[in-house]
PDB file of C-alpha atoms in Angstrom:
ATOM      1  CA  UNK A 254      -0.247   0.031  -0.011  1.00 96.00           C
ATOM      2  CA  UNK A 255       0.920   3.724  -0.641  1.00 97.00           C
ATOM      3  CA  UNK A 256       0.047   6.685   1.280  1.00 98.00           C
ATOM      4  CA  UNK A 257      -2.686   8.349  -0.757  1.00 98.00           C
ATOM      5  CA  UNK A 258      -6.559  10.623  -0.528  1.00 98.00           C
ATOM      6  CA  UNK A 259      -9.626   8.866  -0.445  1.00 98.00           C
ATOM      7  CA  UNK A 260     -12.666  10.644  -0.999  1.00 99.00           C
ATOM      8  CA  UNK A 261     -16.351   9.283  -0.439  1.00 98.00           C
ATOM      9  CA  UNK A 262     -19.306  10.984  -1.666  1.00 98.00           C
ATOM     10  CA  UNK A 263     -22.495  10.023   0.089  1.00 98.00           C
ATOM     11  CA  UNK A 264     -25.285  11.808  -2.628  1.00 98.00           C
ATOM     12  CA  UNK A 265     -28.836  11.934  -3.012  1.00 98.00           C
ATOM     13  CA  UNK A 266     -30.458   9.285  -5.280  1.00 97.00           C
ATOM     14  CA  UNK A 267     -34.071  10.277  -7.043  1.00 97.00           C
ATOM     15  CA  UNK A 268     -36.153   8.706  -9.091  1.00 96.00           C
ATOM     16  CA  UNK A 269     -34.211   9.528 -12.677  1.00 97.00           C
ATOM     17  CA  UNK A 270     -31.462   6.932 -13.720  1.00 98.00           C
ATOM     18  CA  UNK A 271     -29.947   9.825 -15.797  1.00 98.00           C
ATOM     19  CA  UNK A 272     -30.385  12.480 -13.218  1.00 98.00           C
ATOM     20  CA  UNK A 273     -28.681  10.409 -10.599  1.00 98.00           C
ATOM     21  CA  UNK A 274     -25.466   8.654 -13.051  1.00 98.00           C
ATOM     22  CA  UNK A 275     -25.114  12.921 -14.212  1.00 98.00           C
ATOM     23  CA  UNK A 276     -25.195  13.932 -10.596  1.00 98.00           C
ATOM     24  CA  UNK A 277     -22.577  11.521  -9.956  1.00 98.00           C
ATOM     25  CA  UNK A 278     -19.809  12.275 -12.517  1.00 98.00           C
ATOM     26  CA  UNK A 279     -20.357  16.004 -11.084  1.00 98.00           C
ATOM     27  CA  UNK A 280     -19.930  14.994  -7.543  1.00 98.00           C
ATOM     28  CA  UNK A 281     -16.603  12.831  -9.166  1.00 98.00           C
ATOM     29  CA  UNK A 282     -15.710  15.894 -10.467  1.00 98.00           C
ATOM     30  CA  UNK A 283     -15.375  17.900  -7.160  1.00 98.00           C
ATOM     31  CA  UNK A 284     -13.930  15.460  -5.133  1.00 98.00           C
ATOM     32  CA  UNK A 285     -10.880  14.225  -7.980  1.00 98.00           C
ATOM     33  CA  UNK A 286      -9.475  17.467  -7.527  1.00 97.00           C
ATOM     34  CA  UNK A 287      -7.905  16.007  -3.581  1.00 98.00           C
ATOM     35  CA  UNK A 288      -8.597  12.374  -4.096  1.00 98.00           C
ATOM     36  CA  UNK A 289      -6.794   9.497  -6.212  1.00 98.00           C
ATOM     37  CA  UNK A 290      -9.567   7.298  -5.127  1.00 99.00           C
ATOM     38  CA  UNK A 291     -13.479   7.818  -5.022  1.00 99.00           C
ATOM     39  CA  UNK A 292     -16.596   5.576  -3.775  1.00 98.00           C
ATOM     40  CA  UNK A 293     -20.248   5.872  -4.645  1.00 98.00           C
ATOM     41  CA  UNK A 294     -23.294   4.900  -2.328  1.00 98.00           C
ATOM     42  CA  UNK A 295     -24.752   1.410  -2.716  1.00 98.00           C
ATOM     43  CA  UNK A 296     -27.128   1.894  -5.424  1.00 98.00           C
ATOM     44  CA  UNK A 297     -26.500   4.886  -5.946  1.00 98.00           C
ATOM     45  CA  UNK A 298     -28.672   5.155 -10.001  1.00 98.00           C
ATOM     46  CA  UNK A 299     -32.002   3.912  -8.685  1.00 97.00           C
ATOM     47  CA  UNK A 300     -34.268   4.709  -5.579  1.00 96.00           C
ATOM     48  CA  UNK A 301     -33.173   1.379  -3.346  1.00 94.00           C
ATOM     49  CA  UNK A 302     -36.671  -0.801  -3.798  1.00 94.00           C
ATOM     50  CA  UNK A 303     -37.812  -4.077  -5.376  1.00 95.00           C
ATOM     51  CA  UNK A 304     -39.411  -2.963  -8.057  1.00 96.00           C
ATOM     52  CA  UNK A 305     -36.630  -0.350  -8.914  1.00 97.00           C
ATOM     53  CA  UNK A 306     -33.845  -2.969  -9.571  1.00 97.00           C
ATOM     54  CA  UNK A 307     -35.769  -4.622 -12.019  1.00 98.00           C
ATOM     55  CA  UNK A 308     -36.498  -1.694 -14.109  1.00 98.00           C
ATOM     56  CA  UNK A 309     -32.592   0.150 -13.779  1.00 98.00           C
ATOM     57  CA  UNK A 310     -30.992  -3.473 -14.367  1.00 98.00           C
ATOM     58  CA  UNK A 311     -28.244  -3.189 -16.793  1.00 98.00           C
ATOM     59  CA  UNK A 312     -26.778  -5.581 -18.925  1.00 98.00           C
ATOM     60  CA  UNK A 313     -22.609  -4.719 -17.529  1.00 98.00           C
ATOM     61  CA  UNK A 314     -21.444  -4.892 -21.648  1.00 96.00           C
ATOM     62  CA  UNK A 315     -24.375  -2.357 -22.707  1.00 96.00           C
ATOM     63  CA  UNK A 316     -24.536  -0.477 -19.741  1.00 98.00           C
ATOM     64  CA  UNK A 317     -25.596   3.507 -19.203  1.00 98.00           C
ATOM     65  CA  UNK A 318     -24.558   3.883 -16.034  1.00 98.00           C
ATOM     66  CA  UNK A 319     -21.099   1.560 -16.227  1.00 98.00           C
ATOM     67  CA  UNK A 320     -19.947   3.250 -19.205  1.00 98.00           C
ATOM     68  CA  UNK A 321     -20.619   7.174 -18.387  1.00 98.00           C
ATOM     69  CA  UNK A 322     -17.857   5.436 -14.840  1.00 98.00           C
ATOM     70  CA  UNK A 323     -15.786   4.616 -16.897  1.00 98.00           C
ATOM     71  CA  UNK A 324     -15.797   7.629 -19.064  1.00 98.00           C
ATOM     72  CA  UNK A 325     -15.625   9.681 -15.868  1.00 98.00           C
ATOM     73  CA  UNK A 326     -12.593   7.968 -13.496  1.00 98.00           C
ATOM     74  CA  UNK A 327      -9.890   8.446 -17.062  1.00 98.00           C
ATOM     75  CA  UNK A 328     -10.702  11.633 -18.185  1.00 98.00           C
ATOM     76  CA  UNK A 329     -10.277  12.528 -13.950  1.00 98.00           C
ATOM     77  CA  UNK A 330      -7.171  10.523 -14.440  1.00 98.00           C
ATOM     78  CA  UNK A 331      -9.109   8.657 -10.447  1.00 98.00           C
ATOM     79  CA  UNK A 332      -9.444   5.241  -9.449  1.00 98.00           C
ATOM     80  CA  UNK A 333     -13.085   4.938  -8.619  1.00 99.00           C
ATOM     81  CA  UNK A 334     -15.744   1.835  -7.121  1.00 98.00           C
ATOM     82  CA  UNK A 335     -18.717   2.986  -8.890  1.00 98.00           C
ATOM     83  CA  UNK A 336     -21.346   2.806  -5.323  1.00 98.00           C
ATOM     84  CA  UNK A 337     -23.264  -0.352  -7.070  1.00 98.00           C
ATOM     85  CA  UNK A 338     -26.170  -1.115  -9.367  1.00 98.00           C
ATOM     86  CA  UNK A 339     -28.533  -3.837 -10.769  1.00 98.00           C
ATOM     87  CA  UNK A 340     -26.416  -6.147 -12.549  1.00 98.00           C
ATOM     88  CA  UNK A 341     -28.384  -7.858 -14.853  1.00 98.00           C
ATOM     89  CA  UNK A 342     -27.123 -11.497 -16.371  1.00 98.00           C
ATOM     90  CA  UNK A 343     -28.622 -14.528 -17.838  1.00 97.00           C
ATOM     91  CA  UNK A 344     -32.173 -13.087 -16.293  1.00 97.00           C
ATOM     92  CA  UNK A 345     -30.153 -12.837 -12.949  1.00 98.00           C
ATOM     93  CA  UNK A 346     -30.911  -9.696 -11.009  1.00 98.00           C
ATOM     94  CA  UNK A 347     -27.031  -8.906  -9.133  1.00 98.00           C
ATOM     95  CA  UNK A 348     -26.176  -5.690  -6.320  1.00 98.00           C
ATOM     96  CA  UNK A 349     -23.189  -5.109  -8.724  1.00 98.00           C
ATOM     97  CA  UNK A 350     -20.311  -2.892  -6.965  1.00 98.00           C
ATOM     98  CA  UNK A 351     -17.597  -2.396  -9.949  1.00 98.00           C
ATOM     99  CA  UNK A 352     -14.113  -1.455  -9.593  1.00 98.00           C
ATOM    100  CA  UNK A 353     -12.693   0.791 -12.160  1.00 98.00           C
ATOM    101  CA  UNK A 354      -8.422   2.516 -12.547  1.00 98.00           C
ATOM    102  CA  UNK A 355      -7.617   5.289 -13.164  1.00 98.00           C
ATOM    103  CA  UNK A 356      -8.269   4.091 -16.785  1.00 98.00           C
ATOM    104  CA  UNK A 357     -11.125   3.880 -16.974  1.00 98.00           C
ATOM    105  CA  UNK A 358     -11.099   0.171 -16.863  1.00 98.00           C
ATOM    106  CA  UNK A 359     -12.922  -2.191 -15.116  1.00 98.00           C
ATOM    107  CA  UNK A 360     -10.758  -4.081 -13.361  1.00 98.00           C
ATOM    108  CA  UNK A 361     -12.925  -6.012 -10.968  1.00 98.00           C
ATOM    109  CA  UNK A 362     -16.433  -6.120  -9.095  1.00 98.00           C
ATOM    110  CA  UNK A 363     -18.761  -7.266  -5.855  1.00 98.00           C
ATOM    111  CA  UNK A 364     -21.866  -9.447  -5.922  1.00 98.00           C
ATOM    112  CA  UNK A 365     -23.428  -8.672  -2.551  1.00 98.00           C
ATOM    113  CA  UNK A 366     -23.442 -12.503  -0.465  1.00 98.00           C
ATOM    114  CA  UNK A 367     -25.680 -11.094   1.386  1.00 97.00           C
ATOM    115  CA  UNK A 368     -29.259 -10.513   1.057  1.00 95.00           C
ATOM    116  CA  UNK A 369     -31.183  -8.173   2.916  1.00 91.00           C
ATOM    117  CA  UNK A 370     -34.522 -10.419   4.180  1.00 90.00           C
ATOM    118  CA  UNK A 371     -35.476  -8.353   7.244  1.00 81.00           C
ATOM    119  CA  UNK A 372     -38.918  -7.857   9.268  1.00 83.00           C
ATOM    120  CA  UNK A 373     -38.673  -5.159  12.077  1.00 78.00           C
ATOM    121  CA  UNK A 374     -41.267  -3.479  13.894  1.00 77.00           C
ATOM    122  CA  UNK A 375     -40.929  -0.602  11.867  1.00 74.00           C
ATOM    123  CA  UNK A 376     -40.163  -2.264   7.825  1.00 73.00           C
ATOM    124  CA  UNK A 377     -39.900  -5.091   5.862  1.00 81.00           C
ATOM    125  CA  UNK A 378     -37.669  -5.882   2.983  1.00 85.00           C
ATOM    126  CA  UNK A 379     -36.977  -9.275   1.403  1.00 92.00           C
ATOM    127  CA  UNK A 380     -33.751  -8.264  -1.181  1.00 93.00           C
ATOM    128  CA  UNK A 381     -34.067 -12.171  -2.266  1.00 93.00           C
ATOM    129  CA  UNK A 382     -37.636 -11.685  -3.901  1.00 94.00           C
ATOM    130  CA  UNK A 383     -35.702 -10.050  -7.425  1.00 96.00           C
ATOM    131  CA  UNK A 384     -31.934 -10.453  -5.874  1.00 97.00           C
ATOM    132  CA  UNK A 385     -29.567 -13.389  -6.676  1.00 98.00           C
ATOM    133  CA  UNK A 386     -26.454 -13.382  -4.123  1.00 98.00           C
ATOM    134  CA  UNK A 387     -23.104 -13.106  -5.514  1.00 98.00           C
ATOM    135  CA  UNK A 388     -20.544 -16.184  -4.642  1.00 97.00           C
ATOM    136  CA  UNK A 389     -16.833 -15.113  -4.452  1.00 97.00           C
ATOM    137  CA  UNK A 390     -14.823 -12.995  -2.263  1.00 98.00           C
ATOM    138  CA  UNK A 391     -13.659  -9.893  -3.906  1.00 98.00           C
ATOM    139  CA  UNK A 392     -10.311  -8.637  -3.431  1.00 98.00           C
ATOM    140  CA  UNK A 393      -8.306  -6.938  -5.854  1.00 98.00           C
ATOM    141  CA  UNK A 394      -4.056  -5.376  -5.999  1.00 98.00           C
ATOM    142  CA  UNK A 395      -4.230  -1.844  -7.281  1.00 98.00           C
ATOM    143  CA  UNK A 396      -1.170   0.919  -7.844  1.00 97.00           C
ATOM    144  CA  UNK A 397      -2.799   1.695  -4.196  1.00 98.00           C
ATOM    145  CA  UNK A 398      -3.767  -0.975  -1.682  1.00 98.00           C
ATOM    146  CA  UNK A 399      -4.907  -4.572  -1.802  1.00 98.00           C
ATOM    147  CA  UNK A 400      -8.604  -3.271  -1.965  1.00 98.00           C
ATOM    148  CA  UNK A 401     -11.029  -5.639  -1.124  1.00 98.00           C
ATOM    149  CA  UNK A 402     -15.286  -4.553  -1.542  1.00 98.00           C
ATOM    150  CA  UNK A 403     -18.051  -6.357   0.357  1.00 98.00           C
ATOM    151  CA  UNK A 404     -22.255  -4.715   0.129  1.00 98.00           C
ATOM    152  CA  UNK A 405     -23.991  -2.896   3.219  1.00 97.00           C
ATOM    153  CA  UNK A 406     -25.762  -6.356   4.540  1.00 97.00           C
ATOM    154  CA  UNK A 407     -22.167  -7.993   3.897  1.00 98.00           C
ATOM    155  CA  UNK A 408     -20.355  -6.024   7.034  1.00 98.00           C
ATOM    156  CA  UNK A 409     -23.022  -8.302   9.409  1.00 97.00           C
ATOM    157  CA  UNK A 410     -20.996 -11.663   8.406  1.00 97.00           C
ATOM    158  CA  UNK A 411     -17.518 -11.539   9.877  1.00 94.00           C
ATOM    159  CA  UNK A 412     -16.847 -15.111   8.534  1.00 93.00           C
ATOM    160  CA  UNK A 413     -16.650 -13.212   5.543  1.00 97.00           C
ATOM    161  CA  UNK A 414     -14.025 -10.328   6.801  1.00 97.00           C
ATOM    162  CA  UNK A 415     -11.744 -12.793   7.577  1.00 94.00           C
ATOM    163  CA  UNK A 416     -11.565 -14.050   4.246  1.00 95.00           C
ATOM    164  CA  UNK A 417     -10.759 -10.467   2.621  1.00 97.00           C
ATOM    165  CA  UNK A 418      -8.287 -10.670   5.787  1.00 94.00           C
ATOM    166  CA  UNK A 419      -6.833 -13.221   5.288  1.00 93.00           C
ATOM    167  CA  UNK A 420      -6.801 -11.907   1.533  1.00 96.00           C
ATOM    168  CA  UNK A 421      -4.465  -8.890   2.876  1.00 95.00           C
ATOM    169  CA  UNK A 422      -7.052  -6.648   2.322  1.00 98.00           C
ATOM    170  CA  UNK A 423      -5.167  -3.367   3.093  1.00 98.00           C
ATOM    171  CA  UNK A 424      -8.672  -1.515   2.427  1.00 98.00           C
ATOM    172  CA  UNK A 425     -12.088  -2.768   2.435  1.00 98.00           C
ATOM    173  CA  UNK A 426     -14.976  -0.370   0.728  1.00 98.00           C
ATOM    174  CA  UNK A 427     -18.025  -1.077   0.958  1.00 98.00           C
ATOM    175  CA  UNK A 428     -20.875   1.000  -0.602  1.00 98.00           C
ATOM    176  CA  UNK A 429     -23.968   0.305   1.675  1.00 98.00           C
ATOM    177  CA  UNK A 430     -27.486   2.200   2.457  1.00 96.00           C
ATOM    178  CA  UNK A 431     -27.993   1.098   6.293  1.00 96.00           C
ATOM    179  CA  UNK A 432     -32.423   2.477   6.621  1.00 93.00           C
ATOM    180  CA  UNK A 433     -32.929   4.881   9.336  1.00 92.00           C
ATOM    181  CA  UNK A 434     -34.009   1.717  12.340  1.00 90.00           C
ATOM    182  CA  UNK A 435     -30.948   0.051  12.043  1.00 92.00           C
ATOM    183  CA  UNK A 436     -28.402   3.195  10.912  1.00 96.00           C
ATOM    184  CA  UNK A 437     -28.290   4.955  14.254  1.00 97.00           C
ATOM    185  CA  UNK A 438     -27.388   1.119  16.215  1.00 96.00           C
ATOM    186  CA  UNK A 439     -25.651  -0.413  14.294  1.00 97.00           C
ATOM    187  CA  UNK A 440     -24.255   1.312  11.256  1.00 98.00           C
ATOM    188  CA  UNK A 441     -21.282   3.449  13.123  1.00 98.00           C
ATOM    189  CA  UNK A 442     -20.815  -0.265  15.580  1.00 98.00           C
ATOM    190  CA  UNK A 443     -20.418  -2.462  13.191  1.00 98.00           C
ATOM    191  CA  UNK A 444     -18.269  -0.009  11.458  1.00 98.00           C
ATOM    192  CA  UNK A 445     -15.802   0.806  13.776  1.00 98.00           C
ATOM    193  CA  UNK A 446     -15.845  -3.706  14.389  1.00 98.00           C
ATOM    194  CA  UNK A 447     -14.946  -4.169  11.125  1.00 98.00           C
ATOM    195  CA  UNK A 448     -11.531  -2.104  10.730  1.00 98.00           C
ATOM    196  CA  UNK A 449     -10.009  -3.277  14.568  1.00 97.00           C
ATOM    197  CA  UNK A 450     -11.746  -6.852  13.610  1.00 95.00           C
ATOM    198  CA  UNK A 451      -9.451  -6.842  10.344  1.00 96.00           C
ATOM    199  CA  UNK A 452      -7.143  -4.438  10.842  1.00 97.00           C
ATOM    200  CA  UNK A 453      -7.645  -1.885   7.805  1.00 98.00           C
ATOM    201  CA  UNK A 454      -9.721   1.099   6.583  1.00 98.00           C
ATOM    202  CA  UNK A 455     -12.970   0.355   6.321  1.00 98.00           C
ATOM    203  CA  UNK A 456     -15.363   3.543   3.932  1.00 98.00           C
ATOM    204  CA  UNK A 457     -18.613   3.492   3.781  1.00 98.00           C
ATOM    205  CA  UNK A 458     -20.224   4.962   1.456  1.00 98.00           C
ATOM    206  CA  UNK A 459     -24.154   5.986   1.643  1.00 98.00           C
ATOM    207  CA  UNK A 460     -26.504   7.860   0.269  1.00 98.00           C
ATOM    208  CA  UNK A 461     -27.874  11.028   1.991  1.00 98.00           C
ATOM    209  CA  UNK A 462     -30.689  10.808   3.728  1.00 96.00           C
ATOM    210  CA  UNK A 463     -32.879  11.862   1.484  1.00 93.00           C
ATOM    211  CA  UNK A 464     -36.648  11.063   2.037  1.00 88.00           C
ATOM    212  CA  UNK A 465     -38.988   9.745  -0.331  1.00 88.00           C
ATOM    213  CA  UNK A 466     -41.916   6.716  -1.079  1.00 80.00           C
ATOM    214  CA  UNK A 467     -39.055   3.624  -1.056  1.00 86.00           C
ATOM    215  CA  UNK A 468     -36.697   3.590   1.283  1.00 91.00           C
ATOM    216  CA  UNK A 469     -34.715   5.762   3.028  1.00 94.00           C
ATOM    217  CA  UNK A 470     -31.184   5.805   3.969  1.00 96.00           C
ATOM    218  CA  UNK A 471     -29.226   7.033   6.529  1.00 97.00           C
ATOM    219  CA  UNK A 472     -26.121   8.198   5.403  1.00 98.00           C
ATOM    220  CA  UNK A 473     -23.427   8.653   7.930  1.00 98.00           C
ATOM    221  CA  UNK A 474     -20.810   8.045   5.249  1.00 98.00           C
ATOM    222  CA  UNK A 475     -17.173   7.541   6.893  1.00 98.00           C
ATOM    223  CA  UNK A 476     -13.910   6.366   7.224  1.00 98.00           C
ATOM    224  CA  UNK A 477     -12.986   4.784  10.181  1.00 98.00           C
ATOM    225  CA  UNK A 478      -8.454   3.982  10.203  1.00 98.00           C
ATOM    226  CA  UNK A 479      -7.239   0.436  11.277  1.00 98.00           C
ATOM    227  CA  UNK A 480      -7.667   1.570  14.573  1.00 97.00           C
ATOM    228  CA  UNK A 481     -11.023   1.943  15.258  1.00 98.00           C
ATOM    229  CA  UNK A 482     -10.271   5.982  14.618  1.00 98.00           C
ATOM    230  CA  UNK A 483     -12.961   7.722  12.648  1.00 98.00           C
ATOM    231  CA  UNK A 484     -10.564   9.845  10.194  1.00 98.00           C
ATOM    232  CA  UNK A 485     -14.262  11.408   7.515  1.00 98.00           C
ATOM    233  CA  UNK A 486     -17.945  11.206   8.909  1.00 98.00           C
ATOM    234  CA  UNK A 487     -20.736  12.713   7.462  1.00 98.00           C
ATOM    235  CA  UNK A 488     -24.479  13.460   8.529  1.00 98.00           C
ATOM    236  CA  UNK A 489     -28.149  13.130   7.338  1.00 97.00           C
ATOM    237  CA  UNK A 490     -27.329  15.523   3.828  1.00 98.00           C
ATOM    238  CA  UNK A 491     -24.994  15.390   0.888  1.00 98.00           C
ATOM    239  CA  UNK A 492     -21.475  15.389   1.361  1.00 98.00           C
ATOM    240  CA  UNK A 493     -18.504  14.879   0.161  1.00 98.00           C
ATOM    241  CA  UNK A 494     -16.229  13.141   2.908  1.00 98.00           C
ATOM    242  CA  UNK A 495     -12.202  12.927   2.578  1.00 98.00           C
ATOM    243  CA  UNK A 496      -8.895  11.547   4.054  1.00 98.00           C
ATOM    244  CA  UNK A 497      -5.917  10.292   3.609  1.00 98.00           C
ATOM    245  CA  UNK A 498      -4.556   7.023   4.621  1.00 98.00           C
ATOM    246  CA  UNK A 499      -1.298   6.034   5.035  1.00 98.00           C
ATOM    247  CA  UNK A 500       0.524   2.054   5.166  1.00 97.00           C
ATOM    248  CA  UNK A 501       1.756   3.844   8.668  1.00 97.00           C
ATOM    249  CA  UNK A 502      -1.192   3.282  10.704  1.00 97.00           C
ATOM    250  CA  UNK A 503      -1.737  -0.739   9.314  1.00 97.00           C
ATOM    251  CA  UNK A 504       1.529  -1.671   9.991  1.00 96.00           C
ATOM    252  CA  UNK A 505       1.759   0.407  13.807  1.00 96.00           C
ATOM    253  CA  UNK A 506      -1.132  -1.680  14.167  1.00 97.00           C
ATOM    254  CA  UNK A 507      -0.398  -5.068  14.017  1.00 96.00           C
ATOM    255  CA  UNK A 508       3.195  -4.901  14.575  1.00 96.00           C
ATOM    256  CA  UNK A 509       0.928  -3.628  18.378  1.00 96.00           C
ATOM    257  CA  UNK A 510      -2.100  -6.102  18.568  1.00 96.00           C
ATOM    258  CA  UNK A 511       0.094  -9.083  16.165  1.00 95.00           C
ATOM    259  CA  UNK A 512      -4.113 -10.549  15.067  1.00 90.00           C
ATOM    260  CA  UNK A 513      -2.741 -11.922  12.278  1.00 84.00           C
ATOM    261  CA  UNK A 514       0.303 -14.105  14.755  1.00 88.00           C
ATOM    262  CA  UNK A 515      -2.141 -14.484  17.628  1.00 93.00           C
ATOM    263  CA  UNK A 516      -4.832 -15.991  15.122  1.00 88.00           C
ATOM    264  CA  UNK A 517      -6.065 -20.640  17.039  1.00 87.00           C
ATOM    265  CA  UNK A 518      -6.620 -21.754  14.063  1.00 83.00           C
ATOM    266  CA  UNK A 519      -5.930 -25.353  15.067  1.00 85.00           C
ATOM    267  CA  UNK A 520      -9.244 -24.929  17.272  1.00 86.00           C
ATOM    268  CA  UNK A 521     -11.490 -23.076  15.858  1.00 80.00           C
ATOM    269  CA  UNK A 522     -13.059 -25.416  12.996  1.00 75.00           C
ATOM    270  CA  UNK A 523     -12.963 -27.932  15.853  1.00 70.00           C
ATOM    271  CA  UNK A 524     -16.636 -29.930  15.939  1.00 61.00           C
ATOM    272  CA  UNK A 525     -18.117 -30.553  19.094  1.00 59.00           C
ATOM    273  CA  UNK A 526     -19.715 -33.210  19.644  1.00 52.00           C
ATOM    274  CA  UNK A 527     -22.507 -34.912  21.584  1.00 51.00           C
TER     275      UNK A 527
END
């Protein structure tokens, strides 16, 4: 990993794909003046709604959204984690996060592995009615760092993060859209815990908290260092946050608290017999 600047774009998402994509380009253009890597939110081009996923799903090879993102990354000479979009392949829809290099080339993607099927006192949402899960841990070796990607609900499954840790991840990017029920209690706690557990930077990028008839995101995008310290944090409204990521921070934490060396892999798979 090398020292570089990152920007997380917490953006307003409306019910119009073209407006969302053009607005994302505006934010990327602004952030590119101060960042080498820019991130966008989960489902940044559509409201978070099963019917809208179907309406706005795109095949990768013909994607209006991805074409615009690749061109923008190249024009600004930046690396771009373009949030996530509804990806259509073989009649299945995936919640997919793409990573684009500074030449405008897609160099990797992550399909959300865990479906957000919940039923609380205040809301019910069943992603699996529309979306299919991915099955692959995503870690990319880039000129900036070893970068892994997870999406929103993936943050709750530490087994997945252990595998990203084994891939020697320096940074984990998390486009996500927690809601106003789980967000106040769990969003910051989980993000900081995952940074501490994995001794890596975690950058979580959410849509802003826009009232709409579909799904209201919590916002509060943040950049957390390997100590669990919040380096930058947005509030509810649209905002770009910035931070400088340094390899020294990772090295220091891993030397002082050698979790990888102290792990007991010999007992973790022990099966208790009756």
